[in-house]
Coordinates of C-alpha atoms in Angstrom, one line a residue:
Chain A
M1 CA -15.0 -6.2 -25.0
D2 CA -16.0 -7.1 -28.6
G3 CA -13.1 -8.6 -30.6
I4 CA -13.3 -6.1 -33.5
E5 CA -13.4 -3.2 -31.0
A6 CA -10.4 -4.6 -29.1
L7 CA -8.5 -5.1 -32.2
E8 CA -9.2 -1.6 -33.4
K9 CA -7.9 -0.2 -30.2
A10 CA -4.8 -2.4 -30.5
Y11 CA -4.4 -1.2 -34.0
K12 CA -4.4 2.4 -33.0
K13 CA -2.3 1.9 -29.8
D14 CA 0.2 -0.8 -30.8
G15 CA 0.0 -0.7 -34.6
A16 CA 3.5 0.8 -34.9
Y17 CA 5.0 -1.8 -32.6
L18 CA 3.3 -4.7 -34.3
L19 CA 4.4 -3.5 -37.7
S20 CA 8.0 -3.2 -36.4
V21 CA 7.7 -6.9 -35.3
C22 CA 6.9 -7.8 -38.9
R23 CA 9.7 -5.6 -40.2
R24 CA 12.2 -7.4 -38.0
Y25 CA 11.3 -10.7 -39.7
V26 CA 10.6 -9.4 -43.2
R27 CA 13.0 -6.9 -44.7
D28 CA 10.7 -5.7 -47.5
A29 CA 8.4 -2.9 -46.2
D30 CA 5.5 -3.8 -48.4
T31 CA 5.7 -7.4 -47.5
A32 CA 5.9 -6.5 -43.9
R33 CA 2.7 -4.5 -44.2
D34 CA 1.0 -7.4 -45.8
M35 CA 2.1 -9.6 -42.9
F36 CA 0.8 -7.0 -40.5
Q37 CA -2.7 -7.1 -42.1
D38 CA -2.7 -10.9 -42.4
G39 CA -1.8 -11.0 -38.7
F40 CA -4.8 -8.9 -37.8
V41 CA -7.1 -11.0 -39.9
S42 CA -5.6 -14.1 -38.2
A43 CA -6.1 -12.5 -34.8
Y44 CA -9.8 -11.9 -35.6
T45 CA -10.4 -15.4 -36.9
N46 CA -8.7 -16.8 -33.8
W47 CA -10.2 -14.4 -31.3
S48 CA -11.8 -17.2 -29.3
K49 CA -8.4 -18.4 -28.4
F50 CA -7.4 -15.1 -26.8
T51 CA -7.6 -14.9 -23.0
D52 CA -7.3 -11.4 -21.5
R53 CA -4.7 -11.6 -18.8
G54 CA -4.6 -7.9 -18.1
P55 CA -3.0 -4.9 -19.7
G56 CA -0.4 -5.9 -22.3
S57 CA -1.7 -9.4 -23.0
L58 CA -3.5 -8.5 -26.2
K59 CA -0.4 -6.7 -27.4
A60 CA 1.7 -9.8 -26.6
W61 CA -0.7 -12.1 -28.3
L62 CA -0.8 -10.0 -31.4
A63 CA 3.0 -9.8 -31.5
R64 CA 3.1 -13.5 -31.4
I65 CA 0.6 -13.7 -34.2
M66 CA 2.6 -11.3 -36.3
A67 CA 5.8 -13.3 -35.8
N68 CA 3.9 -16.5 -36.7
T69 CA 2.5 -15.0 -39.8
C70 CA 6.0 -13.8 -40.9
L71 CA 7.5 -17.2 -40.1
M72 CA 5.0 -18.9 -42.3
Y73 CA 5.8 -16.6 -45.1
L74 CA 9.6 -17.1 -44.7
R75 CA 9.1 -20.8 -44.6
K76 CA 7.4 -20.7 -47.9
R77 CA 10.4 -18.9 -49.3
D78 CA 12.7 -21.7 -48.0
P79 CA 15.2 -19.7 -46.1
V80 CA 17.2 -22.8 -45.3
R81 CA 18.6 -22.9 -48.8
E82 CA 19.5 -19.2 -48.5
A83 CA 21.2 -19.9 -45.3
D84 CA 23.3 -22.6 -46.8
E85 CA 24.7 -20.2 -49.3
I86 CA 25.5 -17.6 -46.6
D87 CA 27.2 -20.2 -44.3
T88 CA 30.0 -20.6 -46.8
V89 CA 31.3 -17.0 -46.0
P90 CA 33.9 -17.1 -43.2
L91 CA 33.4 -14.6 -40.3
K92 CA 35.6 -13.3 -37.5
A93 CA 35.1 -14.4 -33.9
V94 CA 33.5 -11.7 -31.7
S95 CA 33.6 -11.4 -28.0
D96 CA 30.3 -10.8 -26.2
D97 CA 31.7 -8.0 -24.0
S98 CA 33.0 -5.9 -26.9
L99 CA 29.8 -6.4 -28.8
A100 CA 27.7 -5.4 -25.8
G101 CA 29.9 -2.3 -25.4
S102 CA 29.4 -1.4 -29.0
I103 CA 25.7 -1.9 -29.0
A104 CA 25.2 0.4 -26.1
G105 CA 26.7 3.3 -28.0
I106 CA 24.7 2.9 -31.2
K107 CA 21.6 4.8 -32.1
D108 CA 18.5 2.6 -32.0
E109 CA 17.5 3.5 -35.5
D110 CA 20.9 2.5 -36.8
L111 CA 20.9 -0.7 -34.8
Y112 CA 17.4 -1.5 -36.1
N113 CA 18.6 -1.0 -39.8
M114 CA 21.6 -3.3 -39.2
I115 CA 19.3 -6.1 -38.1
L116 CA 17.1 -5.5 -41.2
D117 CA 20.2 -5.9 -43.3
L118 CA 21.0 -9.3 -41.9
P119 CA 20.2 -12.3 -44.1
D120 CA 16.7 -13.5 -43.6
V121 CA 17.5 -16.7 -41.9
E122 CA 20.0 -15.1 -39.5
R123 CA 17.6 -12.3 -38.7
T124 CA 14.9 -14.8 -38.1
V125 CA 16.9 -16.9 -35.7
L126 CA 18.2 -13.7 -34.0
N127 CA 14.6 -12.4 -33.6
M128 CA 13.4 -15.7 -32.3
F129 CA 16.2 -16.1 -29.8
V130 CA 16.6 -12.5 -28.6
F131 CA 13.1 -11.0 -28.8
E132 CA 10.9 -14.1 -28.6
G133 CA 13.0 -15.9 -26.0
F134 CA 13.0 -19.3 -27.8
S135 CA 15.8 -21.8 -27.3
H136 CA 17.7 -23.2 -30.2
K137 CA 15.8 -26.4 -29.8
D138 CA 12.5 -24.6 -30.2
I139 CA 13.7 -22.6 -33.1
A140 CA 14.9 -25.8 -34.8
H141 CA 11.4 -27.3 -34.4
L142 CA 9.7 -24.3 -35.8
L143 CA 12.0 -23.7 -38.7
G144 CA 12.4 -27.4 -39.5
I145 CA 16.2 -27.3 -39.1
K146 CA 18.7 -28.9 -36.8
E147 CA 19.4 -27.4 -33.4
S148 CA 23.0 -27.1 -34.2
A149 CA 22.1 -25.2 -37.4
S150 CA 20.0 -22.8 -35.4
A151 CA 23.0 -22.2 -33.1
M152 CA 25.3 -21.7 -36.1
R153 CA 23.0 -19.2 -37.7
F154 CA 22.7 -17.3 -34.5
Y155 CA 26.5 -17.2 -34.3
R156 CA 26.7 -15.9 -37.8
A157 CA 24.1 -13.3 -37.2
K158 CA 26.1 -12.1 -34.3
A159 CA 29.3 -12.0 -36.4
H160 CA 27.5 -10.1 -39.1
L161 CA 26.2 -7.7 -36.7
A162 CA 29.6 -7.1 -35.2
E163 CA 31.0 -6.5 -38.7
M164 CA 28.3 -3.9 -39.4
I165 CA 28.9 -2.2 -36.1
E166 CA 32.6 -2.1 -36.8
K167 CA 32.0 -0.4 -40.1
Y168 CA 29.5 1.9 -38.4
E169 CA 32.1 2.9 -35.8
K170 CA 34.7 3.6 -38.4
R171 CA 32.5 6.1 -40.3
Chain B
M1 CA 27.4 -6.8 -13.6
K2 CA 27.7 -6.5 -17.3
K3 CA 24.7 -7.1 -19.4
D4 CA 24.7 -9.7 -22.1
W5 CA 24.6 -8.2 -25.6
T6 CA 21.3 -10.0 -26.4
D7 CA 19.7 -8.3 -23.3
L8 CA 21.0 -4.9 -24.5
L9 CA 19.7 -5.5 -28.0
R10 CA 16.3 -6.5 -26.6
E11 CA 16.1 -3.5 -24.3
K12 CA 17.0 -1.1 -27.1
L13 CA 14.9 -2.5 -29.9
E14 CA 12.0 -4.4 -28.4
N15 CA 9.7 -1.5 -28.6
Y16 CA 11.4 0.4 -31.4
A17 CA 8.6 1.2 -33.8
P18 CA 9.6 3.8 -36.3
Q19 CA 6.9 3.1 -38.8
V20 CA 3.2 3.8 -38.4
P21 CA 0.9 1.5 -40.3
E22 CA -0.6 3.0 -43.4
G23 CA -4.3 3.1 -44.1
S24 CA -7.3 3.2 -41.8
F25 CA -8.6 0.4 -39.7
E26 CA -11.8 0.4 -41.7
E27 CA -10.1 -1.2 -44.7
L28 CA -8.6 -3.8 -42.5
K29 CA -11.9 -4.3 -40.8
K30 CA -13.5 -5.3 -44.0
K31 CA -10.8 -8.0 -44.6
M32 CA -11.2 -9.2 -41.1
L33 CA -15.0 -9.5 -41.3
A34 CA -14.8 -11.3 -44.6
A35 CA -12.3 -13.7 -43.2
G36 CA -14.4 -14.1 -40.1
A37 CA -17.5 -14.9 -42.1
A38 CA -15.5 -17.5 -44.0
A39 CA -14.1 -19.0 -40.8
G40 CA -17.5 -19.1 -39.1
A41 CA -19.1 -17.0 -36.5
G42 CA -17.9 -19.1 -33.6
A43 CA -14.2 -18.7 -34.3
A44 CA -14.3 -15.1 -35.3
G45 CA -13.9 -12.2 -32.9
G46 CA -17.6 -11.3 -32.4
G47 CA -17.5 -12.7 -28.9
S48 CA -16.4 -11.0 -25.8
V49 CA -13.4 -11.7 -23.6
P50 CA -14.7 -13.8 -20.7
M51 CA -15.1 -11.8 -17.5
K52 CA -14.3 -13.2 -14.2
R53 CA -16.9 -13.3 -11.5
K54 CA -16.6 -10.6 -8.9
G55 CA -18.3 -10.3 -5.6
L56 CA -16.4 -12.5 -3.3
R57 CA -13.7 -10.0 -2.6
W58 CA -16.4 -7.4 -1.8
I59 CA -17.9 -9.7 0.7
A60 CA -14.5 -10.3 2.3
A61 CA -13.7 -6.6 2.3
A62 CA -17.0 -5.7 3.9
A63 CA -16.6 -8.4 6.5
S64 CA -13.2 -7.2 7.4
L65 CA -14.3 -3.6 7.7
A66 CA -17.3 -4.6 9.7
A67 CA -15.1 -6.6 12.1
V68 CA -12.8 -3.6 12.5
V69 CA -15.6 -1.2 13.1
A70 CA -17.4 -3.5 15.6
G71 CA -14.2 -4.1 17.5
G72 CA -13.6 -0.4 17.7
A73 CA -17.1 0.3 18.9
L74 CA -16.8 -2.4 21.6
L75 CA -13.5 -1.0 22.8
L76 CA -15.0 2.5 22.9
R77 CA -17.9 1.3 24.9
N78 CA -16.0 -0.8 27.4
G79 CA -12.7 1.0 27.7
G80 CA -13.6 4.6 27.6
K81 CA -12.0 5.6 30.8
T82 CA -8.5 6.8 30.6
D83 CA -5.7 7.6 32.9
T84 CA -6.4 11.2 32.4
D85 CA -10.0 10.8 33.5
T86 CA -9.2 8.7 36.5
A87 CA -6.3 10.9 37.6
K88 CA -8.6 13.9 37.6
N89 CA -11.3 12.0 39.4
D90 CA -9.1 10.9 42.2
A91 CA -9.3 13.1 45.2
V92 CA -9.3 12.9 48.9
A93 CA -11.4 14.8 51.4
V94 CA -9.9 15.2 54.8
V95 CA -12.1 15.9 57.7
E96 CA -10.5 17.1 60.8
S97 CA -12.0 17.7 64.2
A98 CA -10.7 18.9 67.4
P99 CA -9.6 16.0 69.7
E100 CA -11.3 17.3 72.7
D101 CA -14.7 17.6 71.2
K102 CA -15.5 15.1 68.6
S103 CA -19.2 15.1 69.1
V104 CA -19.9 18.7 68.3
A105 CA -16.7 19.6 66.7
S106 CA -16.7 21.6 63.7
E107 CA -15.6 19.9 60.6
E108 CA -13.1 20.9 58.0
A109 CA -13.9 19.2 54.8
V110 CA -10.9 19.6 52.7
A111 CA -10.8 18.6 49.1
V112 CA -7.3 17.9 48.0
N113 CA -6.3 17.0 44.6
G114 CA -4.2 13.9 44.8
S115 CA -1.6 15.0 42.2
N116 CA -0.8 18.6 42.9
L117 CA -2.7 19.8 45.9
A118 CA -4.8 22.0 43.8
A119 CA -8.5 21.5 44.4
N120 CA -10.3 19.2 42.0
D121 CA -13.5 20.7 40.8
S122 CA -15.5 17.6 40.9
D123 CA -14.6 16.8 44.4
L124 CA -14.8 20.4 45.3
S125 CA -18.2 20.6 44.0
E126 CA -19.1 17.4 45.9
A127 CA -17.6 18.8 49.1
V128 CA -19.4 22.0 48.6
A129 CA -22.5 20.2 47.7
V130 CA -22.3 18.1 50.7
N131 CA -21.8 21.1 52.9
G132 CA -24.3 23.0 50.9
S133 CA -27.0 20.4 51.4
N134 CA -26.5 20.7 55.1
L135 CA -26.0 24.4 54.8
A136 CA -28.7 25.6 56.9
E137 CA -28.0 22.9 59.4
A138 CA -24.4 23.6 59.5
V139 CA -24.9 27.3 59.8
A140 CA -27.3 26.7 62.6
A141 CA -24.9 24.3 64.3
N142 CA -22.1 26.7 63.8
D143 CA -24.2 29.5 65.2
N144 CA -25.2 27.4 68.1
T145 CA -21.8 26.4 69.0
P146 CA -19.5 29.2 68.3
A147 CA -17.3 28.4 71.2
N148 CA -16.8 24.9 70.1
A149 CA -15.9 25.7 66.7
S150 CA -12.3 25.0 66.2
P151 CA -10.1 27.6 64.6
A152 CA -9.4 27.0 61.0
A153 CA -6.5 24.7 60.5
P154 CA -3.6 25.9 58.4
S155 CA -4.7 25.9 54.9
K156 CA -1.8 24.0 53.2
G157 CA -3.4 24.7 49.9
N158 CA -6.7 23.2 50.9
L159 CA -9.6 24.9 49.4
A160 CA -12.8 24.5 51.2
R161 CA -13.8 24.1 54.7
S162 CA -17.1 24.0 56.3
N163 CA -18.5 23.4 59.6
K164 CA -20.4 20.2 60.0
P165 CA -20.8 17.8 62.9
V166 CA -18.4 14.9 62.5
K167 CA -20.9 12.3 63.6
Q168 CA -23.4 13.6 61.2
A169 CA -20.8 13.4 58.5
V170 CA -19.9 9.9 59.3
S171 CA -23.4 8.6 59.7
E172 CA -24.9 10.2 56.7
P173 CA -24.0 9.0 53.3
I174 CA -22.8 11.7 51.1
T175 CA -25.0 12.4 48.2
V176 CA -23.3 13.3 45.1
I177 CA -24.9 16.1 43.2
E178 CA -23.9 16.4 39.6
S179 CA -23.5 20.0 39.1
K180 CA -21.0 22.4 37.8
P181 CA -18.7 23.5 40.5
E182 CA -19.1 27.1 39.5
D183 CA -22.8 26.8 40.2
V184 CA -22.3 25.3 43.5
L185 CA -19.6 27.7 44.4
A186 CA -21.9 30.5 43.3
D187 CA -24.7 29.1 45.4
A188 CA -22.5 28.5 48.3
G189 CA -20.8 31.8 47.8
N190 CA -24.0 33.6 48.6
Q191 CA -24.0 32.2 52.0
T192 CA -20.5 31.4 52.5
D193 CA -19.0 34.1 54.7
N194 CA -19.1 32.0 57.8
I195 CA -19.1 28.7 56.0
F196 CA -16.1 28.7 53.8
D197 CA -13.1 29.6 55.8
S198 CA -11.0 30.1 52.8
N199 CA -9.1 32.8 51.2
T200 CA -10.1 34.2 47.9
E201 CA -7.0 33.0 46.1
N202 CA -7.8 29.4 46.8
T203 CA -11.3 29.8 45.7
A204 CA -10.3 31.5 42.6
A205 CA -7.8 28.7 41.9
A206 CA -10.6 26.2 42.3
Q207 CA -12.8 28.0 39.9
N208 CA -10.0 28.0 37.3
E209 CA -9.6 24.3 37.4
P210 CA -11.0 22.4 34.5
T211 CA -14.5 21.0 35.2
V212 CA -14.7 17.2 35.6
S213 CA -18.1 16.1 36.5
S214 CA -18.2 13.0 38.6
Q215 CA -20.6 10.4 37.4
N216 CA -20.1 7.7 39.9
S217 CA -21.5 7.4 43.3
N218 CA -18.7 8.2 45.6
T219 CA -18.1 6.1 48.6
V220 CA -17.1 7.6 51.8
S221 CA -15.2 5.7 54.4
A222 CA -14.3 6.9 57.8
Q223 CA -10.8 6.1 58.9
P224 CA -9.1 7.6 61.8
A225 CA -5.8 8.5 60.3
D226 CA -3.9 10.1 63.0
K227 CA -4.9 9.6 66.6
S228 CA -1.7 10.8 68.3
D229 CA -1.8 14.5 68.1
T230 CA -5.0 15.4 66.5
V231 CA -7.8 13.2 65.6
R232 CA -8.2 13.3 61.9
D233 CA -11.0 11.5 60.3
I234 CA -10.1 11.0 56.8
Y235 CA -12.9 10.7 54.3
I236 CA -11.8 9.4 51.0
I237 CA -13.9 10.5 48.2
K238 CA -12.9 8.9 45.1
D239 CA -14.2 7.7 41.9
E240 CA -13.5 4.2 40.9
P241 CA -11.3 2.8 39.6
S242 CA -8.2 4.4 41.1
E243 CA -5.1 4.2 39.0
S244 CA -1.8 5.7 39.1
K245 CA -2.1 9.5 39.4
T246 CA 1.5 10.4 39.1
E247 CA 2.5 9.2 35.7
P248 CA 5.3 11.0 34.1
V249 CA 4.2 13.6 31.6
S250 CA 5.7 11.7 28.8
R251 CA 3.5 8.7 29.5
Q252 CA 0.3 10.6 29.9
L253 CA -2.2 9.5 27.3
K254 CA -2.4 11.6 24.3
R255 CA -5.4 10.9 22.2
F256 CA -3.9 11.4 18.8
S257 CA -0.6 10.7 17.2
L258 CA 0.4 11.3 13.6
G259 CA 2.8 9.1 11.9
A260 CA 4.7 9.6 8.6
S261 CA 6.4 6.6 7.2
G262 CA 8.0 5.0 4.2
I263 CA 9.0 1.5 3.4
L264 CA 12.7 1.2 3.5
A265 CA 12.9 -2.5 2.7
A266 CA 10.7 -4.6 0.7
N267 CA 12.0 -7.7 -0.7
A268 CA 9.8 -10.7 0.1
G269 CA 8.6 -10.9 -3.4
S270 CA 11.7 -10.9 -5.4
N271 CA 11.7 -9.7 -9.0
S272 CA 10.7 -12.5 -11.2
K273 CA 13.2 -13.7 -13.8
A274 CA 11.9 -14.0 -17.2
A275 CA 11.4 -17.6 -18.1
P276 CA 11.8 -18.8 -21.6
N277 CA 8.6 -18.9 -23.5
Q278 CA 6.9 -22.3 -23.5
L279 CA 6.9 -23.6 -27.0
A280 CA 3.5 -24.3 -28.2
Y281 CA 3.2 -24.9 -31.9
E282 CA 0.6 -26.5 -34.1
V283 CA 0.8 -28.2 -37.4
D284 CA -1.4 -27.0 -40.3
K285 CA -3.0 -29.3 -42.8
Y286 CA 0.1 -29.1 -45.0
G287 CA 2.3 -30.4 -42.2
N288 CA 3.9 -27.0 -41.5
K289 CA 4.6 -26.2 -37.9
Y290 CA 3.6 -22.8 -36.6
Y291 CA 3.1 -21.0 -33.3
S292 CA 0.1 -21.8 -31.4
M293 CA -2.5 -19.1 -31.6
G294 CA -3.2 -19.4 -28.0
S295 CA -2.4 -16.4 -25.8
P296 CA 1.3 -16.4 -25.1
E297 CA 2.5 -16.4 -21.5
L298 CA 3.8 -13.1 -20.4
N299 CA 6.8 -12.7 -18.3
Y300 CA 6.8 -10.0 -15.7
H301 CA 9.7 -8.2 -14.1
Y302 CA 8.9 -6.3 -10.9
T303 CA 10.7 -3.5 -9.3
A304 CA 10.4 -3.2 -5.5
P305 CA 7.3 -1.2 -4.5
V306 CA 7.9 2.3 -3.2
S307 CA 5.5 3.3 -0.5
G308 CA 4.9 6.1 2.0
G309 CA 2.2 8.0 3.7
I310 CA 0.8 9.3 6.9
S311 CA -1.2 7.6 9.6
L312 CA -3.4 8.9 12.4
R313 CA -3.7 7.0 15.6
Y314 CA -6.5 7.5 18.0
H315 CA -6.0 6.0 21.5
L316 CA -9.1 4.4 22.7
T317 CA -7.6 3.4 26.0
N318 CA -4.1 3.3 27.3
Q319 CA -3.5 0.1 25.5
F320 CA -5.9 0.0 22.6
Y321 CA -5.8 2.3 19.7
A322 CA -7.4 2.7 16.3
E323 CA -5.4 3.7 13.3
T324 CA -6.2 5.0 9.9
G325 CA -4.3 7.1 7.4
L326 CA -3.3 7.6 3.8
R327 CA -0.7 5.5 2.1
F328 CA 0.7 5.8 -1.4
T329 CA 2.2 2.9 -3.2
Y330 CA 4.0 2.9 -6.5
L331 CA 4.2 -0.3 -8.4
R332 CA 6.2 -0.8 -11.6
T333 CA 6.1 -3.8 -13.8
W334 CA 8.0 -4.5 -17.0
V335 CA 6.3 -6.9 -19.3
S336 CA 8.0 -9.1 -21.8
P337 CA 7.8 -9.9 -24.6
T338 CA 5.8 -6.7 -25.1
G339 CA 8.4 -4.6 -23.4
A340 CA 5.8 -2.3 -21.9
H341 CA 6.2 -0.7 -18.5
Q342 CA 3.1 -0.6 -16.3
N343 CA 3.2 2.1 -13.8
L344 CA 0.6 2.1 -11.1
L345 CA 0.2 4.6 -8.2
Y346 CA -2.3 3.5 -5.5
A347 CA -3.7 5.6 -2.7
G348 CA -4.8 3.4 0.2
I349 CA -6.8 4.0 3.3
P350 CA -5.8 1.6 6.1
V351 CA -8.1 1.0 9.0
G352 CA -6.8 -1.0 11.9
L353 CA -6.7 -1.7 15.6
G354 CA -3.7 -2.1 17.8
Y355 CA -2.6 -3.0 21.3
K356 CA 0.3 -1.8 23.3
F357 CA 2.1 -4.6 25.0
L358 CA 4.7 -2.4 26.6
N359 CA 4.3 1.3 27.4
T360 CA 7.2 3.0 29.1
T361 CA 8.4 6.6 29.2
H362 CA 10.4 6.4 26.0
F363 CA 9.7 3.0 24.5
D364 CA 6.6 1.3 23.3
L365 CA 6.0 -2.2 21.9
Y366 CA 2.8 -2.8 20.1
G367 CA 1.0 -4.9 17.5
S368 CA -1.8 -4.0 15.2
A369 CA -4.0 -5.6 12.5
Y370 CA -5.4 -3.7 9.7
G371 CA -7.3 -3.8 6.5
M372 CA -6.7 -1.5 3.6
A373 CA -8.5 -0.5 0.4
S374 CA -6.3 1.0 -2.2
K375 CA -7.6 2.9 -5.3
C376 CA -5.4 3.3 -8.3
I377 CA -5.0 7.0 -8.9
M378 CA -2.6 6.7 -11.7
G379 CA -2.3 3.7 -14.0
R380 CA -0.5 3.8 -17.3
E381 CA 1.4 1.6 -19.7
S382 CA 4.4 3.2 -21.4
T383 CA 6.7 2.2 -24.1
N384 CA 10.0 3.8 -25.1
F385 CA 9.7 3.3 -28.8
P386 CA 7.7 5.1 -29.8
S387 CA 7.8 7.2 -26.6
N388 CA 4.2 7.3 -25.5
Y389 CA 2.0 6.1 -22.8
T390 CA -1.6 4.9 -22.5
K391 CA -3.8 5.3 -19.5
L392 CA -5.1 2.0 -18.1
G393 CA -8.7 2.1 -17.4
E394 CA -11.0 0.4 -14.9
I395 CA -8.4 -0.8 -12.5
P396 CA -10.2 -2.4 -9.6
V397 CA -9.7 -1.4 -6.0
M398 CA -7.0 -3.4 -4.3
F399 CA -7.7 -4.9 -0.9
S400 CA -5.2 -6.0 1.6
A401 CA -5.0 -7.0 5.2
G402 CA -2.0 -7.4 7.5
I403 CA -0.4 -7.6 10.9
A404 CA 2.3 -5.3 12.1
P405 CA 4.2 -5.6 15.3
G406 CA 6.0 -2.4 16.0
A407 CA 8.4 -0.6 18.3
E408 CA 8.5 3.1 19.0
Y409 CA 11.2 5.2 20.7
R410 CA 10.1 8.6 21.8
F411 CA 12.7 11.3 21.9
N412 CA 10.5 13.5 23.9
N413 CA 6.8 14.1 24.6
L414 CA 6.2 15.2 21.0
I415 CA 8.2 13.1 18.6
G416 CA 9.3 9.5 18.3
I417 CA 10.6 7.1 15.7
Y418 CA 9.1 3.8 15.0
A419 CA 9.6 0.7 13.0
E420 CA 6.9 -1.8 12.0
P421 CA 7.7 -5.0 10.2
T422 CA 4.5 -5.7 8.3
L423 CA 3.2 -8.9 6.9
S424 CA 0.5 -8.2 4.4
W425 CA -1.8 -10.2 2.3
Y426 CA -3.1 -8.8 -0.9
F427 CA -6.4 -10.2 -2.1
K428 CA -6.2 -11.5 -5.6
N429 CA -8.3 -9.8 -8.3
D430 CA -8.1 -11.3 -11.7
K431 CA -9.1 -8.0 -13.3
A432 CA -6.3 -6.1 -11.8
P433 CA -3.1 -5.5 -13.7
Q434 CA -0.2 -7.9 -13.0
T435 CA 1.8 -6.6 -10.1
L436 CA 4.2 -7.9 -7.6
Y437 CA 1.4 -8.1 -5.1
K438 CA -0.7 -10.2 -7.5
E439 CA 2.2 -12.6 -8.0
N440 CA 3.2 -12.7 -4.4
P441 CA 0.1 -11.9 -2.3
L442 CA 2.0 -12.5 1.0
Y443 CA 4.4 -9.6 1.2
F444 CA 6.8 -8.4 3.9
T445 CA 7.7 -4.8 4.4
L446 CA 9.4 -2.7 7.0
N447 CA 7.8 0.6 7.7
I448 CA 10.0 3.2 9.3
G449 CA 8.8 6.6 10.2
L450 CA 8.3 9.4 12.7
R451 CA 5.3 9.7 15.0
F452 CA 4.1 13.0 16.4
N453 CA 2.0 12.9 19.6
L454 CA -0.6 15.6 19.4

């Protein structure tokens, strides 16, 4: 199948999903749309690197490209410095079980918005760890930070999320 | 077991896509083409995704099918005789003569069916034919020696008697005339008043018997069976080979059996656990690290296949059988990181041959080998967010082969239950969607079902 044809099909079929991947990394909607378009351009120029491994492989490849495009954008904004500022705020400890119980009872839309409201660096680490399946070591490599810093930001993302859920449940 | 909060988060939001991209693809296409032109034609997406060679699997499938068909034809050719046929062909003709006058004694040729004392048509026809061929002679002999003719022996269910000199019967080979017994009886009936010393009931019974035409040359052996009271020369007229004629009804061969089964256990290919993505990053000209643009490795999670169907078994002989049927298999795969669910429903036609090692009244042990071609009749990929699905196109036919020892317990003549542990091999096809069978081509299942003997 021709590259442009395949990408057009993917745009129509998986466009919403790929845009949501960008939104998970980039809070601003307009910027996320730019990342989405840049991701498609990047996919086209790198088409020769794509190997069709059956249904779903193009979608996965494009999702990876979208995440990569967003990460490059975030790196230019130097999220590490932003993270340093946030790290100074103390947070409560959260148990995994209670958080899992709370997450199960929240609407997807609300949960999605909570993640969007996380600070960029925490959201980035959370996305990479939870949705991309990277280890903290890999995240540290990709973001140019220490492994312990990645783990700490993940911990803070979790704590922030728990706080938001607590407020949500009290409403 | 409680799920980790990260798993729950991923399940809920991995495919959550509330926002549809704005604008048409045409605008994006212009950007892509411009960027492609800048990057160079080789790197841009003008090329096609490489297609794998096909053809080898077709050859393998054709060879398997040819082997099965050839084996079946061979079995049909060599093993066509069944118990049913041989049982019906077995018969005994008893010739009795009066002890005091063996030389000119009248003969009673009696056709007796070996199993139930009812006359067998083929033997009856032969007996009649034999007597018919010597009809004129026998009538003449009978007429010439009325005083010597022995009175009719008690019938005992025997059907036909005719007068014929014993010596002549012994010395002359019996010629088998292949003809319908009705015809022979009709011919004989025209002249039978003094030839057939039989009552009408027995004759009618003979005519009501199913027709079995004897194709083999029958051999006749003369054996004095009982010399004490009366001399009875027993002529055994039988088709070869002789096999057991008194099988229980439940063991009598039934040509067809219909099976309905489902897979109750299927666990040889356990669900794969998602492995962490392999990190592959590149460094751009400014020293920034970024993800590799190579295709990411997908992680697949498989649910156990659900399968069921019907099978039709045709008994070639008492031991060998051919089997075909229709089998449905449902395969479900969850793909990460895309979060898509692939749902595939296959309809397969197995063709196989089997052999019964043990065949008792209620219990059978058997083994079979089969090949199966399965066509995907429903293939789609679905996502929860947004809730939609897409049909998967051009899914190739899935070929498999396997062996299945089995055991069947028959409750009665009609119905039985069976279990068949099956070891199958699914031929790999690179174009097929990723399924459990693709990841684990060697797969063990346990078929359990009911079989109806028709």
